[in-house]
Coordinates of C-alpha atoms in Angstrom, one line a residue:
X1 CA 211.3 -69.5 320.5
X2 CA 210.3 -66.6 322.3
X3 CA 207.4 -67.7 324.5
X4 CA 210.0 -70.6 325.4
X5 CA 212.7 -68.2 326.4
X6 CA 210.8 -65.7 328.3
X7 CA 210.9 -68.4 331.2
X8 CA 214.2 -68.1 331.2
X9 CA 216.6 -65.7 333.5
X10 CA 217.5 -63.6 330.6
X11 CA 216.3 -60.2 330.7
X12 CA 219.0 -58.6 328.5
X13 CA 218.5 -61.3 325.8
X14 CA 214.6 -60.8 326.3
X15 CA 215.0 -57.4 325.3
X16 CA 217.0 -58.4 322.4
X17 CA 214.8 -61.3 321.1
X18 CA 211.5 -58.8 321.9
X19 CA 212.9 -56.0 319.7
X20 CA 214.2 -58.1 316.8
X21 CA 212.0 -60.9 316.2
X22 CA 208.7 -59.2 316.6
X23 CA 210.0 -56.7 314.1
X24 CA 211.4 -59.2 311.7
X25 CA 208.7 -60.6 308.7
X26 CA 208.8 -63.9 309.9
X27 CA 208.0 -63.3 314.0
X28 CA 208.0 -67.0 315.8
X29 CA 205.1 -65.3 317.9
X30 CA 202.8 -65.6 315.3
X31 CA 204.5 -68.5 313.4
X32 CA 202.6 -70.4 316.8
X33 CA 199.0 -69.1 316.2
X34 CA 198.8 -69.3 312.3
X35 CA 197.0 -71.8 311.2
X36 CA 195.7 -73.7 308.0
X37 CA 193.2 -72.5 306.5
X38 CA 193.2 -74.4 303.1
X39 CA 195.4 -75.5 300.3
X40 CA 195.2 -75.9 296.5
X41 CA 197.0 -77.8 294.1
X42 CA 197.8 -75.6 291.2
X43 CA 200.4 -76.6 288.5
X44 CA 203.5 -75.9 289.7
X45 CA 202.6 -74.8 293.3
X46 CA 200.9 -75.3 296.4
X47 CA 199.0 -72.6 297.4
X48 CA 198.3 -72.3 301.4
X49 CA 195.9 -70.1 302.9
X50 CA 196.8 -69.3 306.7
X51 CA 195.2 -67.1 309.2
X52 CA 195.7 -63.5 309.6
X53 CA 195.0 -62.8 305.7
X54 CA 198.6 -64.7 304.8
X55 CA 199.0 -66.7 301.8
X56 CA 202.1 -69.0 301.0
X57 CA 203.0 -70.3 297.5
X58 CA 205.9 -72.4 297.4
X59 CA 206.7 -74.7 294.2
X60 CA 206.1 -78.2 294.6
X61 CA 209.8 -78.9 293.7
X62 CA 210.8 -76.6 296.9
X63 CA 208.4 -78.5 299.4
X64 CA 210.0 -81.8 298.1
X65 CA 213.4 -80.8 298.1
X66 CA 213.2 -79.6 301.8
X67 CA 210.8 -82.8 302.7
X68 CA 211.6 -83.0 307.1
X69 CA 210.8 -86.8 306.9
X70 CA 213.4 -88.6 308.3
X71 CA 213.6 -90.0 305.3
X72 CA 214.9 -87.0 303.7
X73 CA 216.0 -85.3 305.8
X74 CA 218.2 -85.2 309.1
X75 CA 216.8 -83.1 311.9
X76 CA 219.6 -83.1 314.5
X77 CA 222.3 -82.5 311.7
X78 CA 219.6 -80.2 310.3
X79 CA 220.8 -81.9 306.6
X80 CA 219.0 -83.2 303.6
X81 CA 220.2 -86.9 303.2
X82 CA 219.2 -87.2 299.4
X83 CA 220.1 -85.6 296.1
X84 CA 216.9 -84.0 294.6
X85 CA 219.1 -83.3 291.4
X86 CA 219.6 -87.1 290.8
X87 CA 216.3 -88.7 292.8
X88 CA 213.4 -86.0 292.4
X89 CA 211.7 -84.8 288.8
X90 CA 212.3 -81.1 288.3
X91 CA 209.1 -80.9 286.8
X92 CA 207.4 -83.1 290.5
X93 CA 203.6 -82.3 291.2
X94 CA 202.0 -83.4 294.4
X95 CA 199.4 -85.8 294.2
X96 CA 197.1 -85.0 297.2
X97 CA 197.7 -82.0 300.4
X98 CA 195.5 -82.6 303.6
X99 CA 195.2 -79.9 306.6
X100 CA 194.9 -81.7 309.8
X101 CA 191.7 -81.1 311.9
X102 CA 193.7 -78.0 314.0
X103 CA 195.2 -76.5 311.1
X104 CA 198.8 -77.2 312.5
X105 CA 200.0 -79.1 310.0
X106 CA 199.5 -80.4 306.0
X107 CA 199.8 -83.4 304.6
X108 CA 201.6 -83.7 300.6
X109 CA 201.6 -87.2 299.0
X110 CA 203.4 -87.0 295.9
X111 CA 203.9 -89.7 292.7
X112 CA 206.3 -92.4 294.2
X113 CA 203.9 -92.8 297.6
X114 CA 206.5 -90.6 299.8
X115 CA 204.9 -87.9 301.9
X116 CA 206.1 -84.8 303.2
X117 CA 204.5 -83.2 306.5
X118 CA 205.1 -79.5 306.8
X119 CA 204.3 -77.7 310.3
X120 CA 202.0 -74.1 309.7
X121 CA 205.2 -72.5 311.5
X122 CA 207.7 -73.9 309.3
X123 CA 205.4 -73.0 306.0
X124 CA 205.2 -69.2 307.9
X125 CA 208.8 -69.2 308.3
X126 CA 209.7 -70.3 304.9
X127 CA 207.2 -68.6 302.6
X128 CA 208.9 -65.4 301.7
X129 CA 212.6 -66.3 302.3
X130 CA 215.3 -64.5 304.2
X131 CA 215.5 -60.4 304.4
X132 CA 219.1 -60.8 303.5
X133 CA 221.5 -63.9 302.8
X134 CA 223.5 -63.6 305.9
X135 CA 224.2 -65.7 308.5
X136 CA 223.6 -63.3 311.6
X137 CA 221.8 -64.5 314.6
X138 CA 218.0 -62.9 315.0
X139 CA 219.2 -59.5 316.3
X140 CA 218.5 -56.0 315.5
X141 CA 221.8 -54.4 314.1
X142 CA 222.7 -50.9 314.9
X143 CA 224.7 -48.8 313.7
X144 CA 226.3 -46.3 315.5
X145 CA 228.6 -43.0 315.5
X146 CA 230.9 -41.0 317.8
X147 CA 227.6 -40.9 320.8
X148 CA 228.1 -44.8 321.0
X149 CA 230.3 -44.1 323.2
X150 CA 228.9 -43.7 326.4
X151 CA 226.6 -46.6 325.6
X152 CA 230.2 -48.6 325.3
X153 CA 230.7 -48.0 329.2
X154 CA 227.2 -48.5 330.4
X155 CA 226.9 -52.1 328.7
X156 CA 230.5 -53.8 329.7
X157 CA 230.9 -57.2 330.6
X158 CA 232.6 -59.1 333.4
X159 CA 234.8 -61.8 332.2
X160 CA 234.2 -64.2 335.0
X161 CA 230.9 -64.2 334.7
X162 CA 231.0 -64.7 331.0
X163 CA 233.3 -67.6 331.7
X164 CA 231.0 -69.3 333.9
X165 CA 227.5 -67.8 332.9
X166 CA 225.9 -69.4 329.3
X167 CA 223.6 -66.6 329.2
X168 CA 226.0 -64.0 330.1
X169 CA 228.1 -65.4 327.3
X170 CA 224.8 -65.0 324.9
X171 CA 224.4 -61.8 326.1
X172 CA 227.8 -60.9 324.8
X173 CA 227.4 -62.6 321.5
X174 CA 224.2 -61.3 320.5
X175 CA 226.1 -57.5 321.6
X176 CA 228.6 -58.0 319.7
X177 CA 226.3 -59.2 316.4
X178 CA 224.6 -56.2 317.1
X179 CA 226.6 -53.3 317.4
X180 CA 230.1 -55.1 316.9
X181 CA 231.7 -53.4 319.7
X182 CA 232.0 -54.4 323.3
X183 CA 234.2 -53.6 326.1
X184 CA 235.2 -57.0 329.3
X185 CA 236.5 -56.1 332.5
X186 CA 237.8 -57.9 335.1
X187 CA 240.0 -60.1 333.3
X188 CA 242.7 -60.0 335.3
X189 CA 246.4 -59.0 333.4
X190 CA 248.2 -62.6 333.2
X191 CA 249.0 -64.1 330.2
X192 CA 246.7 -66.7 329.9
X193 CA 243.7 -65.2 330.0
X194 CA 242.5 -64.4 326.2
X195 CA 243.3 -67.6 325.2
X196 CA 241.2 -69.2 327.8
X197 CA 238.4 -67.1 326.8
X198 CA 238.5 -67.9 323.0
X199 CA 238.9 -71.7 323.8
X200 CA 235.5 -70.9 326.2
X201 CA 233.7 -70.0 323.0
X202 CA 236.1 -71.7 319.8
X203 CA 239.2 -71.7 319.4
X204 CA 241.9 -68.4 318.5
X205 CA 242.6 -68.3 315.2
X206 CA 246.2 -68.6 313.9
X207 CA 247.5 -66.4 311.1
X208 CA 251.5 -65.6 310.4
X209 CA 251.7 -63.2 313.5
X210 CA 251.3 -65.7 316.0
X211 CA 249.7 -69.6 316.1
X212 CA 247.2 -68.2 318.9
X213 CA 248.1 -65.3 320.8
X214 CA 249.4 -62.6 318.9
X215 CA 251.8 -60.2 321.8
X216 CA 252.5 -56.7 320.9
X217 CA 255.3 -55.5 323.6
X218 CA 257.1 -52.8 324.9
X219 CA 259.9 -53.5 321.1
X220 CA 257.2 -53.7 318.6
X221 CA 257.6 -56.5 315.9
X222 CA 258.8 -54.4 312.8
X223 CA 257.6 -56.5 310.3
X224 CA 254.2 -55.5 310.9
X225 CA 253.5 -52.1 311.2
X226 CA 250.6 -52.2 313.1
X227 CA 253.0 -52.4 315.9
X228 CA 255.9 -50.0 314.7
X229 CA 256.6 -46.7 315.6
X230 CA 254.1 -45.4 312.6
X231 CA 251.1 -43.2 312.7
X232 CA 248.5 -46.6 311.9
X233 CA 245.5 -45.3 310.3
X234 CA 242.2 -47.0 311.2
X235 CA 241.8 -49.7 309.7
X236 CA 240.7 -53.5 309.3
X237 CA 243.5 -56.3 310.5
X238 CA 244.6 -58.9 308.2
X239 CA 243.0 -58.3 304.9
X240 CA 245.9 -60.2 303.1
X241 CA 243.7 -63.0 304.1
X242 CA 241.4 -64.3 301.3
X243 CA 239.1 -65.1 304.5
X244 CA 239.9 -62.5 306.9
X245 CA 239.4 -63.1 310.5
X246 CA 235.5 -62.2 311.8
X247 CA 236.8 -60.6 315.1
X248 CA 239.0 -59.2 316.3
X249 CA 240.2 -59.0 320.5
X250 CA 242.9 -56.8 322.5
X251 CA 243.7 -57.6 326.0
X252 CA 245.6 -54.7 327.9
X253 CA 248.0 -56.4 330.3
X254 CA 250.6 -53.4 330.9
X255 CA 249.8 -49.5 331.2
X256 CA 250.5 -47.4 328.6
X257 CA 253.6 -45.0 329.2
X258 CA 252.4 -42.0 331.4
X259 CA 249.0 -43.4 331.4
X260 CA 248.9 -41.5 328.0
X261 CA 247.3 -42.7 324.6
X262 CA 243.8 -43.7 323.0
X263 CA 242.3 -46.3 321.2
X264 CA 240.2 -45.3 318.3
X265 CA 237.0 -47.1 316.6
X266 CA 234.6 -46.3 314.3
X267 CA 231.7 -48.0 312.6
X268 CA 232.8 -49.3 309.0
X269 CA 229.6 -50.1 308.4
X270 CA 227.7 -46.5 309.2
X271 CA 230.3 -44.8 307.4
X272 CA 229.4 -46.7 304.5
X273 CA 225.8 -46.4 304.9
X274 CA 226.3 -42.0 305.4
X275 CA 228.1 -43.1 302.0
X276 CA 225.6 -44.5 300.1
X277 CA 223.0 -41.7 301.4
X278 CA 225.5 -38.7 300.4
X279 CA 227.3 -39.7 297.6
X280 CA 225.9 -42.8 296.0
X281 CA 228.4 -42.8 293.2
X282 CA 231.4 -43.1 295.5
X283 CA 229.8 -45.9 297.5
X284 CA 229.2 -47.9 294.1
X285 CA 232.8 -47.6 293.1
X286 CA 233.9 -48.8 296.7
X287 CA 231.0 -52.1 296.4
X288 CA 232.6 -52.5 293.1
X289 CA 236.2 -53.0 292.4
X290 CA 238.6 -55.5 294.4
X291 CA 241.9 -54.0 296.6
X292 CA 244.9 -55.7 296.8
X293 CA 246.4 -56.7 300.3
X294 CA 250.0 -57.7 300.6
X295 CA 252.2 -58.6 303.9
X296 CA 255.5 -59.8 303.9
X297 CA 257.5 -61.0 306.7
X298 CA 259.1 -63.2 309.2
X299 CA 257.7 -64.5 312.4
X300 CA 257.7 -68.0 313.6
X301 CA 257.5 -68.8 310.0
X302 CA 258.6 -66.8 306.6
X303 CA 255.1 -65.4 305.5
X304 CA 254.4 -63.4 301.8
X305 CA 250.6 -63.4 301.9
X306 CA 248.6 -61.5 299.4
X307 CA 244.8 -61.3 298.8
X308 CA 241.9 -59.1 296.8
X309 CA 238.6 -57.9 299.1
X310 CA 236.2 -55.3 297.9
X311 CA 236.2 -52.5 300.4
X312 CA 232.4 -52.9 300.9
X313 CA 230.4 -56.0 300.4
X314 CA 226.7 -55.6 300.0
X315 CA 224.5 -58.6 299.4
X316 CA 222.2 -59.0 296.4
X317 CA 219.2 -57.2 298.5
X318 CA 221.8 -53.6 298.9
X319 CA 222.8 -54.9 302.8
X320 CA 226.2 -54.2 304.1
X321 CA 227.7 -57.5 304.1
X322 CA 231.2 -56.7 305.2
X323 CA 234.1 -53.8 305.2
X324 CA 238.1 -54.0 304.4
X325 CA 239.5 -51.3 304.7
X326 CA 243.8 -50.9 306.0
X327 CA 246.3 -48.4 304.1
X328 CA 249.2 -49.7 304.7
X329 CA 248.4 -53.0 303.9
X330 CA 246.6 -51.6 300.6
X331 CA 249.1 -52.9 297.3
X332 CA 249.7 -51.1 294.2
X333 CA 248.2 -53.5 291.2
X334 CA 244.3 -52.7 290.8
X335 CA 241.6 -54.6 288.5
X336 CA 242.3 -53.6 284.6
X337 CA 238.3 -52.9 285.0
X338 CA 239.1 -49.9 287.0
X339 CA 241.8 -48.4 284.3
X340 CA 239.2 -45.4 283.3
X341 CA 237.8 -44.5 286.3
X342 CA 241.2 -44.7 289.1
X343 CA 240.8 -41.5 289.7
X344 CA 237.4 -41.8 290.4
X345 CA 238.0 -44.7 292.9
X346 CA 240.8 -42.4 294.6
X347 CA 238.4 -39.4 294.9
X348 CA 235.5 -42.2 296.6
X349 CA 238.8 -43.7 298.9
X350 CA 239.8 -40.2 300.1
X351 CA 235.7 -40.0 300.8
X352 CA 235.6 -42.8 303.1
X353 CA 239.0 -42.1 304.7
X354 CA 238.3 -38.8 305.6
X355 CA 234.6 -40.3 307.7
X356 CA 237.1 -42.5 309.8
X357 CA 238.6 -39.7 311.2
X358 CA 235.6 -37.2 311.8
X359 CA 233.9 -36.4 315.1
X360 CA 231.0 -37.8 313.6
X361 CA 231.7 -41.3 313.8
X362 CA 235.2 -41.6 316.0
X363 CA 235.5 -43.0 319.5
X364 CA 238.8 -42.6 322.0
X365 CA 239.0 -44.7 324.7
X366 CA 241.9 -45.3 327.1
X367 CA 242.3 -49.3 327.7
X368 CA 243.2 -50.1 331.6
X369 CA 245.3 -52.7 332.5
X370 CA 242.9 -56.0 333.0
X371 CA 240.3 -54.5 330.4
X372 CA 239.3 -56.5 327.0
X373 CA 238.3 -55.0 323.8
X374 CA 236.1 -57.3 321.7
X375 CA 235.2 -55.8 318.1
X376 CA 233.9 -57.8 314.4
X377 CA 236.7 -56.9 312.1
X378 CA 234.3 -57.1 309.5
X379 CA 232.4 -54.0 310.6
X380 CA 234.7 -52.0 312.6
X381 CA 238.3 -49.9 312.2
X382 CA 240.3 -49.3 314.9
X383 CA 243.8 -47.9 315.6
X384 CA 245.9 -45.8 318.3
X385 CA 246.4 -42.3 318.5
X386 CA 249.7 -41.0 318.2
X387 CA 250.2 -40.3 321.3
X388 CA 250.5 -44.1 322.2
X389 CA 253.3 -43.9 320.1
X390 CA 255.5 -41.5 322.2
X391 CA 258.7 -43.2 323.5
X392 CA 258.2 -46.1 321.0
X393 CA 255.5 -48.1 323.4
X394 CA 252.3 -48.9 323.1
X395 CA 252.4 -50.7 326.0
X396 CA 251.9 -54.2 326.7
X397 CA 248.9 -55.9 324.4
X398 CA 247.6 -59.4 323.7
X399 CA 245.3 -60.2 321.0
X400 CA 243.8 -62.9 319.1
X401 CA 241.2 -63.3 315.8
X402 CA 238.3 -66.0 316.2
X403 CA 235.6 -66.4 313.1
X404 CA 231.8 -65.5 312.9
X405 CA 230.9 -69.2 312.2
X406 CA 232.3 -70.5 315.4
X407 CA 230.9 -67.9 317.9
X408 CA 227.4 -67.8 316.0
X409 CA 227.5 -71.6 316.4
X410 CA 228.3 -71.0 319.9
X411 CA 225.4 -68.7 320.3
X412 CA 223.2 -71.6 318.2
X413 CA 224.3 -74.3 321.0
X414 CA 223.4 -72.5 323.8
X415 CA 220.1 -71.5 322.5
X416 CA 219.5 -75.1 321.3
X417 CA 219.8 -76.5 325.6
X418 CA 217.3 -73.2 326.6
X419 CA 214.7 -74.8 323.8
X420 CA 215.9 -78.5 325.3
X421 CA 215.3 -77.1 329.0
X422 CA 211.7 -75.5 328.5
X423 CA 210.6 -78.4 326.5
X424 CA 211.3 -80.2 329.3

């Protein structure tokens, strides 16, 4: 994918693609020069030799299962049409495997007559499986801490040009994967704005505060105290949602009283990681035991919405996966697995709380009328200082959620026409 995107007017996603695929194990640069060397039927598994010393052994029941014949598969859903479990022998064993004359490509004939063609870029690809089971687009992710900051200002984005620029928009995507942070200008301060710019990339996601567009004003809703007159630490939004909301985006429309207040982020998922390096035993009982999340309320509709999320999700290879972290939202019952070691689990809370807040890892930030805040609520806390609060205000605010599977898709599409275009 790279040599067909370097053709294209994209230097910041160049520079993203450059740095994370050529450092990744499975590099589409050299995925188009390996070739096939040989291949040997052994009993349960193929055994490919390719170029550069690399060896793929894949079991014959795994090459069948993800056959790319038409007959087996669906390239532009990218689906299997079949069910191995009910039309192919567990215990399958290929017949015959020929390497065409360049090496490109080999050839599996198997008992019933089918075929299956595999590409040597595909067997690359697919030979040692993924780093990590997440769904993330092929971008290096950083985490960062309070010196972010000034990389914040340097690398905004316009919102018109987003709105009318497909790689702009990619840009911003592949950003926001990355660090999960990213400030819009220009958007202007009327009303319609944010929810023309999650329609240009989903849809807004509705939850009990508000069916798109969520409006914080001047007379906060008291039901949620994310908008009351309460010190709000930082925290993670909505995780009384069994599937919380991916990201997370704040719109200033109205300046703050007196120009005064900050908006405060930090990075969920470095604090975590400065965690697991200092005190491995408090970042075990945070991967560990289920929080309760409770909200009760009445907005447009009578809401008591209650869910459990671990405050750090790691997948099975140890990456961070996810963060939910909010206090207020934070309910009383906890797992009867945790009865001997609560005060354990309070001592590794306090831990992480106490990170939120220190100069190590917090960014301020005053928000200017017209100015957008983008952030993946997965990763990231945020909050207000106090002085916000002052007079009641915290000025005029619009925000909306959208989900990780829609903008990655997003992302997906537009990378899908720049492989149509250079093929072309």
């Amino acid at each position: 994918m790279w040599n067909r995107l370097s053709s294209r007017r994209v230097p910041l996603l160049q520079r993203y693609l450059l740095r994370s695929i050529r450092s990744a194990s499975h590099q589409p640069s050299l995925q188009n020069q390996e070739r096939i060397v040989s291949v040997q039927l052994q009993e349960t598994d193929l055994n490919i030799q390719l170029t550069n010393n690399r060896t793929a052994v894949l079991p014959y029941i795994y090459l069948r299962d993800n056959c790319q014949e038409p007959e087996s598969f669906n390239k532009q859903a990218k689906q299997r049409v079949f069910n191995p479990a009910f039309e192919i022998d567990l215990n399958i064993r290929a017949t015959q495997a020929d390497t065409s004359e360049d090496g490109r490509q080999v050839c599996i004939s198997w008992p019933d007559g089918h075929r299956s063609r595999f590409s040597s870029s595909w067997l690359v690809e697919h030979s040692e499986g993924m780093a990590a089971e997440t769904p993330r687009l092929p971008v290096e992710q950083k985490y960062w801490k309070s010196d972010y900051l000034s990389s914040l200002h340097r690398a905004r984005f316009d919102f018109e040009k987003m709105m009318n620029d497909e790689d702009c928009l990619l840009e911003f995507i592949f950003q926001m994967d990355s660090c999960g942070l990213v400030l819009v200008d220009n958007v202007g301060t009327e009303h319609n704005q944010l929810k023309q710019f999650c329609d240009h990339i989903a849809y807004p996601r509705p939850c009990v505060y508000g069916r798109d567009v969520v409006q914080e004003e001047v007379n906060p809703n008291e039901d949620d105290l994310a908008g009351d007159r309460v010190d709000v630490p930082l925290h993670t939004s909505l995780p009384h949602y069994s599937y919380t909301p991916g990201i997370q985006v704040l719109h200033c429309l109205q300046r703050l009283p007196g120009g005064v207040g900050n908006f405060c982020f930090c990075d969920g998922f470095s604090i975590a990681n400065t965690m697991r390096e200092r005190n491995l035993t408090d970042f075990q009982l945070l991967t560990r035991y289920p929080v309760q999340y409770v909200d009760v309320g009445k907005n447009y509709l009578d809401y008591n919405v209650e869910a459990w999320h671990i405050p750090i999700s790691v997948s099975s290879s140890g990456a961070i996966m996810a963060v939910c972290f909010n206090n207020h939202a934070r309910g009383s019952q906890y797992p009867t697995s945790l009865n001997d070691r609560l005060q354990e689990w309070y001592e590794a809370y306090y831990s992480f709380s106490s990170l939120t807040l220190s100069p190590e890892f917090l960014i301020e930030f005053k928000m200017e009328p017209g100015q957008m805040v983008v952030f993946d609520n997965h990763r990231v806390l945020h909050s207000w200082s106090s002085t916000i609060k002052e007079g009641g205000s915290c000025g005029y605010l619009e925000g909306a959620y959208l989900d990780w599977d829609e903008v990655r898709s997003r992302a997906r599409v537009i990378l899908d026409k720049m492989d149509e275009m250079a093929d072309q």
